[in-house]
Coordinates of N, CA and C in Angstrom, one line a residue:
M1 N -5.7 2.4 -25.4 CA -5.3 3.0 -24.0 C -5.6 2.3 -22.7
K2 N -6.9 1.8 -22.7 CA -7.5 1.0 -21.1 C -7.0 0.0 -21.4
Q3 N -7.2 -0.3 -22.3 CA -6.4 -2.2 -22.1 C -5.1 -2.1 -21.8
L4 N -3.9 -1.5 -22.3 CA -2.7 -1.2 -22.0 C -2.7 -0.7 -20.0
F5 N -3.7 0.2 -19.8 CA -3.8 0.2 -18.5 C -4.2 -0.9 -17.6
G6 N -5.1 -1.8 -18.1 CA -5.4 -3.0 -17.7 C -4.5 -4.2 -17.4
L7 N -3.8 -4.4 -18.0 CA -2.7 -5.1 -18.8 C -1.8 -4.5 -17.8
L8 N -1.2 -3.4 -17.4 CA -0.1 -3.2 -16.8 C -0.4 -3.3 -15.0
R9 N -1.6 -3.4 -14.6 CA -2.1 -3.2 -13.1 C -2.2 -4.8 -12.8
L10 N -2.6 -5.5 -13.9 CA -3.1 -7.3 -14.2 C -1.7 -7.5 -13.5
V11 N -0.4 -7.1 -14.2 CA 0.8 -7.4 -14.4 C 1.6 -7.0 -13.0
A12 N 1.1 -5.5 -12.2 CA 1.4 -5.6 -10.9 C 0.6 -6.7 -10.3
G13 N -0.7 -6.4 -10.3 CA -1.0 -7.4 -9.0 C -0.6 -8.4 -8.7
L14 N -0.4 -8.9 -9.9 CA 0.0 -10.8 -9.2 C 1.8 -10.8 -9.2
A15 N 2.4 -9.4 -9.2 CA 3.4 -9.7 -8.8 C 4.0 -9.2 -7.4
I16 N 2.9 -8.3 -7.3 CA 2.2 -8.2 -5.5 C 2.2 -9.8 -5.2
L17 N 1.4 -10.6 -5.6 CA 1.0 -11.9 -4.9 C 1.8 -12.6 -4.7
A18 N 2.7 -12.9 -5.7 CA 3.9 -13.6 -6.2 C 5.1 -13.4 -4.9
A19 N 5.1 -11.9 -4.8 CA 6.0 -11.6 -3.5 C 5.7 -12.0 -2.6
I20 N 4.3 -12.0 -2.0 CA 3.6 -12.2 -0.6 C 4.0 -13.7 -0.8
V21 N 3.4 -14.3 -1.4 CA 3.4 -15.3 -1.6 C 5.1 -16.9 -1.4
G22 N 5.9 -15.9 -2.2 CA 6.9 -16.2 -1.8 C 7.7 -15.9 -0.9
Q23 N 7.6 -14.8 -0.2 CA 8.7 -14.7 1.2 C 7.6 -15.7 2.0
F24 N 6.2 -15.7 2.5 CA 5.6 -16.8 3.2 C 6.5 -18.0 3.1
A25 N 6.6 -18.8 2.1 CA 7.4 -20.1 1.5 C 8.9 -20.1 1.9
Y26 N 9.2 -19.0 1.5 CA 11.0 -18.7 1.9 C 10.8 -18.7 3.6
S27 N 10.2 -17.8 4.4 CA 10.2 -17.7 5.6 C 10.0 -19.0 6.4
A28 N 8.7 -19.1 6.0 CA 7.9 -21.4 6.6 C 9.3 -22.3 6.4
E29 N 10.0 -22.3 5.3 CA 11.0 -23.4 5.1 C 12.2 -22.8 6.7
R30 N 12.3 -21.6 6.7 CA 13.6 -21.8 7.5 C 13.1 -21.5 9.2
T31 N 12.0 -21.4 9.2 CA 11.1 -20.8 11.5 C 10.3 -21.3 10.9
T32 N 9.8 -21.3 12.1 CA 8.1 -21.5 12.5 C 7.5 -20.3 12.3
I33 N 6.7 -19.9 11.4 CA 5.7 -18.6 11.0 C 4.0 -18.6 11.8
N34 N 3.9 -17.3 12.7 CA 3.3 -17.2 12.9 C 2.1 -16.5 11.8
P35 N 1.4 -16.8 11.1 CA 0.5 -16.3 9.7 C 0.0 -14.8 10.3
V36 N -0.3 -14.7 11.9 CA -1.0 -13.5 12.3 C 0.1 -12.4 12.2
N37 N 1.3 -12.5 12.6 CA 2.4 -11.8 12.5 C 3.1 -11.4 11.3
F38 N 3.2 -12.8 10.3 CA 3.5 -12.1 9.1 C 2.4 -11.3 8.6
F39 N 0.8 -11.3 8.4 CA 0.4 -10.5 7.6 C 0.1 -9.6 8.6
G40 N 0.6 -8.9 9.6 CA 0.2 -7.4 10.5 C 1.1 -6.5 10.2
Y41 N 2.3 -6.6 9.3 CA 3.1 -5.8 8.6 C 2.5 -5.0 8.2
F42 N 2.8 -3.1 8.3 CA 2.2 -2.4 7.2 C 2.4 -3.1 5.5
T43 N 3.2 -3.0 5.3 CA 3.9 -3.6 4.3 C 3.1 -4.8 3.6
I44 N 2.7 -5.6 4.2 CA 1.9 -6.8 3.3 C 0.5 -6.1 3.4
Q45 N 0.0 -5.5 4.2 CA -1.4 -5.4 4.1 C -1.2 -4.5 3.5
S46 N -0.5 -3.4 3.2 CA -1.0 -2.5 1.8 C -1.0 -2.4 0.4
N47 N 0.1 -3.9 0.5 CA 0.6 -4.8 -0.4 C -0.7 -5.2 -1.3
I48 N -1.5 -6.0 0.1 CA -2.4 -6.5 -0.5 C -3.8 -5.3 -1.2
I49 N -3.9 -4.7 -0.3 CA -4.6 -3.8 -0.5 C -4.3 -3.3 -2.1
T50 N -3.1 -2.8 -2.4 CA -2.9 -2.2 -3.5 C -3.4 -3.3 -4.1
M51 N -3.2 -4.4 -4.0 CA -3.0 -5.4 -5.3 C -4.5 -5.5 -6.1
V52 N -5.7 -5.4 -4.5 CA -6.6 -5.5 -4.9 C -7.5 -4.5 -5.8
A53 N -6.6 -3.3 -5.4 CA -7.4 -2.2 -6.3 C -6.9 -2.2 -7.9
F54 N -5.5 -2.5 -8.1 CA -4.8 -3.1 -9.3 C -5.9 -3.8 -10.4
L55 N -6.0 -5.0 -9.1 CA -6.9 -6.7 -9.8 C -8.0 -6.1 -10.0
A56 N -8.8 -5.1 -9.3 CA -10.0 -4.5 -10.0 C -10.3 -3.5 -11.2
S57 N -9.0 -3.0 -10.9 CA -9.0 -1.7 -12.0 C -8.8 -2.6 -13.1
A58 N -8.4 -4.1 -13.1 CA -8.1 -4.7 -14.2 C -9.1 -5.5 -14.6
Y59 N -9.9 -5.6 -14.3 CA -10.9 -6.4 -14.4 C -11.9 -5.4 -15.0
F60 N -12.0 -4.5 -14.6 CA -13.2 -3.8 -15.1 C -12.6 -2.9 -17.0
L61 N -11.2 -2.9 -16.6 CA -10.6 -1.9 -18.1 C -11.1 -3.3 -19.3
L62 N -10.2 -4.4 -18.5 CA -9.9 -5.2 -19.4 C -11.4 -6.3 -20.0
S63 N -12.2 -6.2 -19.3 CA -13.5 -6.1 -19.8 C -14.3 -5.4 -20.5
R64 N -13.8 -4.3 -20.7 CA -14.3 -2.8 -20.9 C -16.0 -2.3 -20.6
K65 N -15.7 -2.9 -19.4 CA -16.7 -2.2 -18.2 C -16.4 -0.7 -17.9
K66 N -17.1 0.4 -17.2 CA -16.4 1.4 -16.7 C -16.4 0.8 -14.8
Q67 N -15.1 1.8 -14.9 CA -14.9 1.5 -13.5 C -15.8 2.2 -12.6
P68 N -16.2 1.8 -11.2 CA -16.9 1.8 -10.3 C -15.9 3.3 -9.3
S69 N -17.1 4.1 -8.7 CA -15.9 5.0 -7.8 C -15.7 3.9 -6.8
W70 N -16.0 3.3 -6.1 CA -15.2 2.9 -5.1 C -13.9 2.2 -5.5
V71 N -13.9 1.6 -7.0 CA -12.4 1.2 -7.2 C -11.5 2.7 -7.7
I72 N -11.7 3.5 -8.1 CA -11.8 4.8 -7.8 C -10.7 4.8 -6.5
S73 N -11.8 5.1 -5.9 CA -11.5 5.5 -4.5 C -10.3 4.4 -3.4
L74 N -10.4 3.3 -3.8 CA -9.3 2.1 -3.3 C -8.4 2.5 -3.9
R75 N -8.1 2.6 -5.1 CA -6.7 3.2 -6.0 C -6.1 4.4 -5.5
A76 N -7.0 5.1 -4.9 CA -6.6 6.5 -4.5 C -5.8 6.2 -3.0
I77 N -6.6 5.3 -1.8 CA -6.3 4.9 -0.9 C -4.8 4.2 -1.2
A78 N -5.1 3.6 -2.1 CA -3.9 2.1 -1.7 C -2.5 3.0 -2.7
T79 N -2.8 4.0 -3.8 CA -1.6 4.7 -3.9 C -0.9 5.3 -2.9
T80 N -1.9 6.2 -1.7 CA -1.3 7.4 -0.9 C 0.1 5.7 0.2
I81 N -0.9 5.0 0.5 CA -0.1 4.0 1.5 C 0.6 3.8 0.6
I82 N 1.0 2.7 -0.5 CA 2.2 2.0 -0.7 C 3.1 3.2 -1.3
V83 N 2.6 4.4 -1.3 CA 4.3 4.9 -1.9 C 4.7 5.2 -0.3
I84 N 3.7 5.9 0.9 CA 4.5 5.9 1.8 C 5.4 4.3 2.2
V85 N 4.5 3.8 2.3 CA 5.7 2.2 2.8 C 6.9 2.2 2.1
G86 N 6.9 2.6 0.7 CA 8.2 3.2 0.0 C 9.0 4.2 0.3
I87 N 8.4 4.8 1.3 CA 9.1 6.2 1.4 C 9.6 5.5 2.8
V88 N 9.0 5.2 3.9 CA 9.2 4.9 4.8 C 10.0 3.6 5.3
Y89 N 9.7 2.7 4.4 CA 11.2 1.4 4.3 C 12.4 1.8 3.6
N90 N 12.4 2.6 2.5 CA 14.0 3.0 2.1 C 14.4 4.0 2.9
T91 N 14.0 4.5 3.9 CA 14.6 5.5 4.8 C 14.9 5.3 5.7
L92 N 13.5 5.0 6.6 CA 13.8 4.4 7.7 C 14.1 3.0 8.6
L93 N 13.5 2.4 7.1 CA 13.8 0.9 7.6 C 15.0 0.0 7.2
A94 N 15.3 0.7 6.1 CA 16.2 0.0 5.5 C 17.7 -0.3 6.0
G95 N 18.2 -2.3 6.2 CA 18.9 -2.7 7.3 C 18.5 -3.2 8.3
A96 N 17.2 -3.0 8.7 CA 16.9 -2.8 9.8 C 16.2 -4.6 10.5
S97 N 16.4 -4.9 11.8 CA 16.0 -6.3 11.3 C 14.5 -6.4 11.5
L98 N 14.0 -6.9 10.6 CA 12.6 -7.2 11.0 C 11.8 -8.6 10.9
A99 N 12.7 -9.6 12.1 CA 12.3 -10.7 12.2 C 12.4 -11.7 11.1
G100 N 13.0 -11.7 10.1 CA 12.9 -12.6 8.8 C 11.8 -12.2 8.1
S101 N 11.0 -11.2 8.2 CA 9.8 -10.9 7.3 C 10.4 -10.9 5.9
F102 N 10.8 -10.0 5.7 CA 11.5 -9.4 4.5 C 12.9 -9.9 3.4
D103 N 13.2 -11.0 3.8 CA 14.9 -11.3 3.7 C 14.6 -12.0 2.2
L104 N 13.5 -12.0 1.5 CA 14.0 -12.4 0.4 C 13.8 -11.5 -0.5
R105 N 15.4 -11.2 -1.0 CA 15.7 -10.1 -1.9 C 14.2 -9.5 -3.1
W106 N 14.2 -11.0 -3.9 CA 13.6 -10.4 -5.2 C 11.8 -9.7 -4.7
S107 N 11.7 -10.0 -3.4 CA 10.2 -10.3 -2.7 C 10.0 -8.9 -2.3
S108 N 11.1 -8.5 -1.6 CA 11.0 -7.2 -0.6 C 11.1 -5.7 -1.5
N109 N 12.2 -6.2 -2.7 CA 12.5 -5.7 -3.6 C 11.0 -4.9 -4.7
I110 N 10.0 -5.9 -4.9 CA 9.0 -5.4 -5.5 C 8.3 -5.1 -4.5
L111 N 7.9 -5.3 -3.1 CA 7.1 -4.6 -2.3 C 7.4 -3.5 -1.6
H112 N 8.8 -3.1 -2.2 CA 9.3 -2.0 -1.1 C 9.5 -1.0 -1.9
I113 N 9.7 -1.2 -3.4 CA 10.8 -0.6 -4.3 C 9.5 -0.5 -5.7
I114 N 9.4 -1.3 -6.4 CA 8.8 -1.8 -7.3 C 7.5 -1.0 -7.5
I115 N 6.6 -1.7 -6.6 CA 4.8 -1.7 -6.6 C 4.8 -0.3 -6.3
P116 N 5.7 0.5 -4.8 CA 5.3 2.4 -5.2 C 5.8 2.6 -6.0
I117 N 7.0 2.2 -6.9 CA 7.1 3.2 -8.1 C 6.3 3.1 -9.1
Y118 N 5.9 2.1 -9.1 CA 4.6 1.8 -10.1 C 3.4 2.6 -10.2
A119 N 3.2 2.2 -8.6 CA 1.6 3.0 -8.7 C 1.6 4.0 -8.2
L120 N 2.8 5.4 -8.2 CA 2.8 6.5 -7.8 C 3.0 6.7 -10.2
V121 N 3.1 6.3 -10.6 CA 3.6 6.3 -12.0 C 2.3 6.3 -12.6
D122 N 1.5 5.0 -12.2 CA 0.3 4.9 -12.6 C -0.6 5.8 -12.4
W123 N -0.8 6.2 -11.1 CA -1.9 7.4 -10.7 C -1.0 8.7 -11.6
V124 N -0.1 9.2 -11.6 CA 0.1 10.3 -12.0 C -0.6 10.7 -13.5
F125 N -0.3 9.6 -13.7 CA 0.2 9.3 -15.8 C -1.1 8.4 -16.4
F126 N -2.0 7.6 -15.3 CA -2.6 6.8 -16.4 C -4.1 7.3 -15.8
A127 N -5.3 8.6 -16.7 CA -5.8 9.7 -16.2 C -6.8 8.6 -16.5
D128 N -7.1 7.5 -16.2 CA -9.0 6.9 -16.1 C -9.5 7.1 -14.7
R129 N -9.6 7.8 -14.4 CA -10.0 8.3 -12.8 C -10.8 9.5 -12.8
K130 N -12.2 9.9 -11.7 CA -12.6 11.0 -12.0 C -11.7 11.8 -10.6
R131 N -12.3 12.9 -11.2 CA -11.6 14.4 -9.8 C -12.2 13.8 -8.4
L132 N -11.6 14.0 -7.6 CA -11.9 13.2 -6.5 C -12.0 14.6 -5.3
P133 N -13.0 14.4 -4.9 CA -13.7 15.8 -4.0 C -12.8 15.5 -2.4
Y134 N -12.2 16.9 -1.8 CA -11.0 17.3 -1.2 C -12.4 16.9 0.2
N135 N -13.8 17.1 0.3 CA -14.3 16.4 1.1 C -14.0 15.0 1.5
R136 N -13.5 14.2 0.5 CA -13.4 12.7 1.1 C -12.3 12.1 1.0
L137 N -11.1 13.1 1.5 CA -10.0 13.0 1.9 C -9.8 11.9 3.3
W138 N -10.7 12.0 4.0 CA -10.2 11.7 5.3 C -10.0 9.5 4.8
I139 N -10.8 9.2 3.5 CA -10.8 8.0 3.3 C -9.4 7.1 3.4
V140 N -8.7 8.0 3.1 CA -6.8 7.9 3.1 C -6.5 7.6 4.7
L141 N -6.8 7.9 5.6 CA -6.9 7.7 7.0 C -7.5 6.5 7.8
I142 N -8.2 6.1 7.0 CA -8.9 4.8 8.0 C -8.5 3.4 8.3
Y143 N -7.5 2.9 7.1 CA -7.0 1.9 6.9 C -5.4 2.4 8.1
P144 N -4.9 3.3 7.7 CA -3.7 3.6 8.7 C -4.4 3.5 10.3
V145 N -5.3 4.3 10.3 CA -5.8 4.7 11.6 C -5.8 3.5 12.4
V146 N -6.8 2.4 11.8 CA -7.0 0.9 12.2 C -5.7 0.2 12.4
W147 N -5.1 0.4 11.5 CA -3.8 -0.6 11.6 C -3.1 0.0 12.7
L148 N -2.7 1.3 13.0 CA -2.0 1.6 14.4 C -2.5 1.6 15.8
V149 N -4.2 1.1 15.8 CA -4.4 1.2 16.5 C -4.7 -0.2 17.4
V150 N -4.5 -1.4 16.6 CA -4.8 -2.3 16.5 C -2.8 -2.8 17.1
I151 N -2.0 -2.4 16.5 CA -0.5 -2.5 16.7 C -0.2 -2.0 18.0
L152 N -0.9 -1.1 18.5 CA -0.6 -0.3 19.8 C -1.0 -1.6 20.8
I153 N -2.0 -2.0 20.6 CA -3.1 -2.4 21.7 C -1.7 -3.9 21.8
R154 N -1.7 -4.8 20.4 CA -0.6 -5.8 21.0 C 0.6 -5.4 21.1
G155 N 1.3 -4.0 20.9 CA 1.8 -4.0 22.0 C 2.2 -3.7 23.0
A156 N 1.1 -3.3 23.8 CA 1.2 -3.4 24.9 C 0.4 -4.8 25.7
T157 N 0.1 -5.2 24.9 CA -0.1 -6.5 25.8 C 0.5 -8.2 25.4
D158 N 0.5 -8.6 23.9 CA 1.5 -9.8 23.9 C 3.3 -9.2 23.5
G159 N 3.1 -8.1 23.3 CA 4.5 -7.2 23.2 C 5.0 -7.6 21.7
W160 N 4.4 -7.9 21.1 CA 4.6 -7.8 19.3 C 4.5 -6.5 18.8
V161 N 5.0 -6.0 18.2 CA 5.0 -4.7 17.2 C 6.0 -5.2 15.6
P162 N 5.8 -4.7 14.4 CA 6.4 -5.0 13.4 C 7.9 -4.0 13.3
Y163 N 7.4 -2.9 13.6 CA 8.8 -2.3 13.3 C 9.2 -1.7 14.6
P164 N 10.2 -1.2 14.6 CA 11.1 -0.4 15.6 C 10.4 0.7 16.2
F165 N 10.7 1.3 15.4 CA 9.9 2.8 16.1 C 8.8 2.5 16.5
L166 N 7.7 1.3 16.5 CA 6.2 1.4 17.8 C 7.2 0.6 18.8
D167 N 7.8 -0.1 19.0 CA 8.2 -0.4 20.2 C 8.0 -0.1 21.4
P168 N 7.3 0.0 22.7 CA 6.5 0.6 23.4 C 8.1 0.9 24.3
A169 N 9.0 0.2 24.2 CA 10.5 0.2 24.9 C 10.9 1.3 24.5
T170 N 10.8 1.9 23.5 CA 11.3 3.0 23.1 C 10.8 4.3 24.1
G171 N 9.4 4.1 24.3 CA 8.8 4.8 25.3 C 7.2 5.5 24.6
Y172 N 6.4 5.8 25.4 CA 5.3 5.7 25.1 C 5.0 7.1 24.1
A173 N 6.2 8.2 24.5 CA 6.1 9.4 23.7 C 6.9 9.7 22.2
S174 N 7.7 8.7 22.5 CA 8.5 8.8 21.0 C 7.8 7.6 19.8
V175 N 7.0 6.8 20.5 CA 5.9 6.0 19.9 C 4.5 6.6 19.3
A176 N 4.0 7.8 20.6 CA 3.0 9.1 20.0 C 3.4 9.8 18.5
A177 N 4.6 10.2 19.2 CA 5.3 10.8 18.0 C 5.6 10.3 16.4
Y178 N 5.4 8.8 16.2 CA 5.7 8.5 15.1 C 4.2 8.3 14.8
C179 N 3.1 8.2 15.2 CA 1.9 7.7 15.4 C 1.2 9.3 14.4
V180 N 1.7 10.1 15.2 CA 1.3 11.4 14.9 C 1.6 11.8 13.3
A181 N 2.8 11.1 13.5 CA 3.6 11.6 12.6 C 2.8 11.0 11.2
I182 N 3.0 10.0 11.0 CA 2.6 8.9 10.2 C 1.2 9.0 9.9
S183 N 0.5 9.7 10.4 CA -1.3 9.7 10.3 C -1.4 11.4 9.7
V184 N -0.1 12.6 10.1 CA 0.0 13.8 9.0 C 0.4 13.5 7.8
F185 N 1.2 12.9 7.5 CA 2.3 12.4 6.7 C 1.3 11.8 5.6
T186 N 0.5 10.8 6.1 CA -0.7 10.4 5.4 C -1.6 11.1 4.6
V187 N -2.3 12.0 5.4 CA -2.9 13.0 4.8 C -2.4 14.0 3.8
L188 N -1.5 14.8 4.2 CA -0.1 15.1 3.3 C -0.1 14.3 2.0
F189 N 0.2 13.3 2.3 CA 0.4 13.0 0.8 C -1.0 12.2 -0.2
G190 N -2.3 12.2 0.9 CA -3.5 11.6 0.3 C -3.7 13.2 -0.5
L191 N -3.5 13.8 0.4 CA -4.1 15.8 -0.4 C -3.4 16.0 -1.9
V192 N -1.9 15.4 -1.7 CA -1.1 15.2 -3.3 C -2.1 14.1 -4.3
V193 N -2.6 13.1 -3.8 CA -3.1 11.9 -4.6 C -4.6 12.6 -4.9
F194 N -4.8 13.1 -4.0 CA -6.5 13.7 -4.5 C -6.2 14.9 -5.7
A195 N -5.1 15.4 -5.3 CA -5.1 16.6 -6.3 C -4.4 16.4 -8.0
L196 N -3.7 15.0 -7.9 CA -3.4 14.4 -8.9 C -4.3 13.8 -9.8
S197 N -5.5 14.0 -9.1 CA -6.9 13.2 -9.7 C -7.0 14.3 -10.4
R198 N -7.1 15.4 -10.6 CA -7.1 16.1 -11.7 C -6.2 16.7 -13.0
V199 N -5.2 15.7 -13.0 CA -4.7 16.1 -14.0 C -4.9 14.8 -15.1
R200 N -4.4 15.6 -16.0 CA -4.3 14.6 -17.3 C -3.6 14.3 -18.8
I201 N -2.7 13.4 -18.1 CA -1.5 13.2 -19.0 C -2.0 12.3 -20.1
L202 N -1.9 10.9 -19.6 CA -2.5 9.4 -20.3 C -3.6 9.2 -20.4
K203 N -4.6 10.0 -21.5 CA -6.3 9.5 -21.3 C -6.3 8.5 -22.0
P204 N -7.9 7.9 -21.7 CA -7.8 5.8 -22.3 C -8.9 6.6 -23.4

């Protein structure tokens, strides 16, 4: 069973890599692309984190080694943020103009739909993880908070923001409300992810 878990995560990780490379190449063919902006999207960064988590887990499982605790924690973080990507994109951003960053359909589907769904299914059903203590829930906030700080600084200086709801032109009160909402939602969903670490459905 561990080999199956590892193989599926390997495929998922490689799918993310293909989707990001494919979108970057597609965009670069059509316009001058700013790599800093391209890789500034929460979607791209979250998928990269998820890819690393999947590939690291796949390495240990396929080589028949015990997964270290940092891999389990990284998978919990990745599951939290990538599912949020899927929810936010498909509710708030579907059809929105994102400066041509996600206009390659198959790539967008992988990054915004397939991987978020797979990550959730993987975490819920594949019980090759230990119970995560609730006093470490704060780890799911590290990346989103750092990302928000960087984006707010960029929005106030060079004017670039990846998503319309973080645009200072909409008013800082609105932007602040979204930042708080993102943080709260991250903690709440992280709590669900931590709780699910206690569920054992498909044991390795």
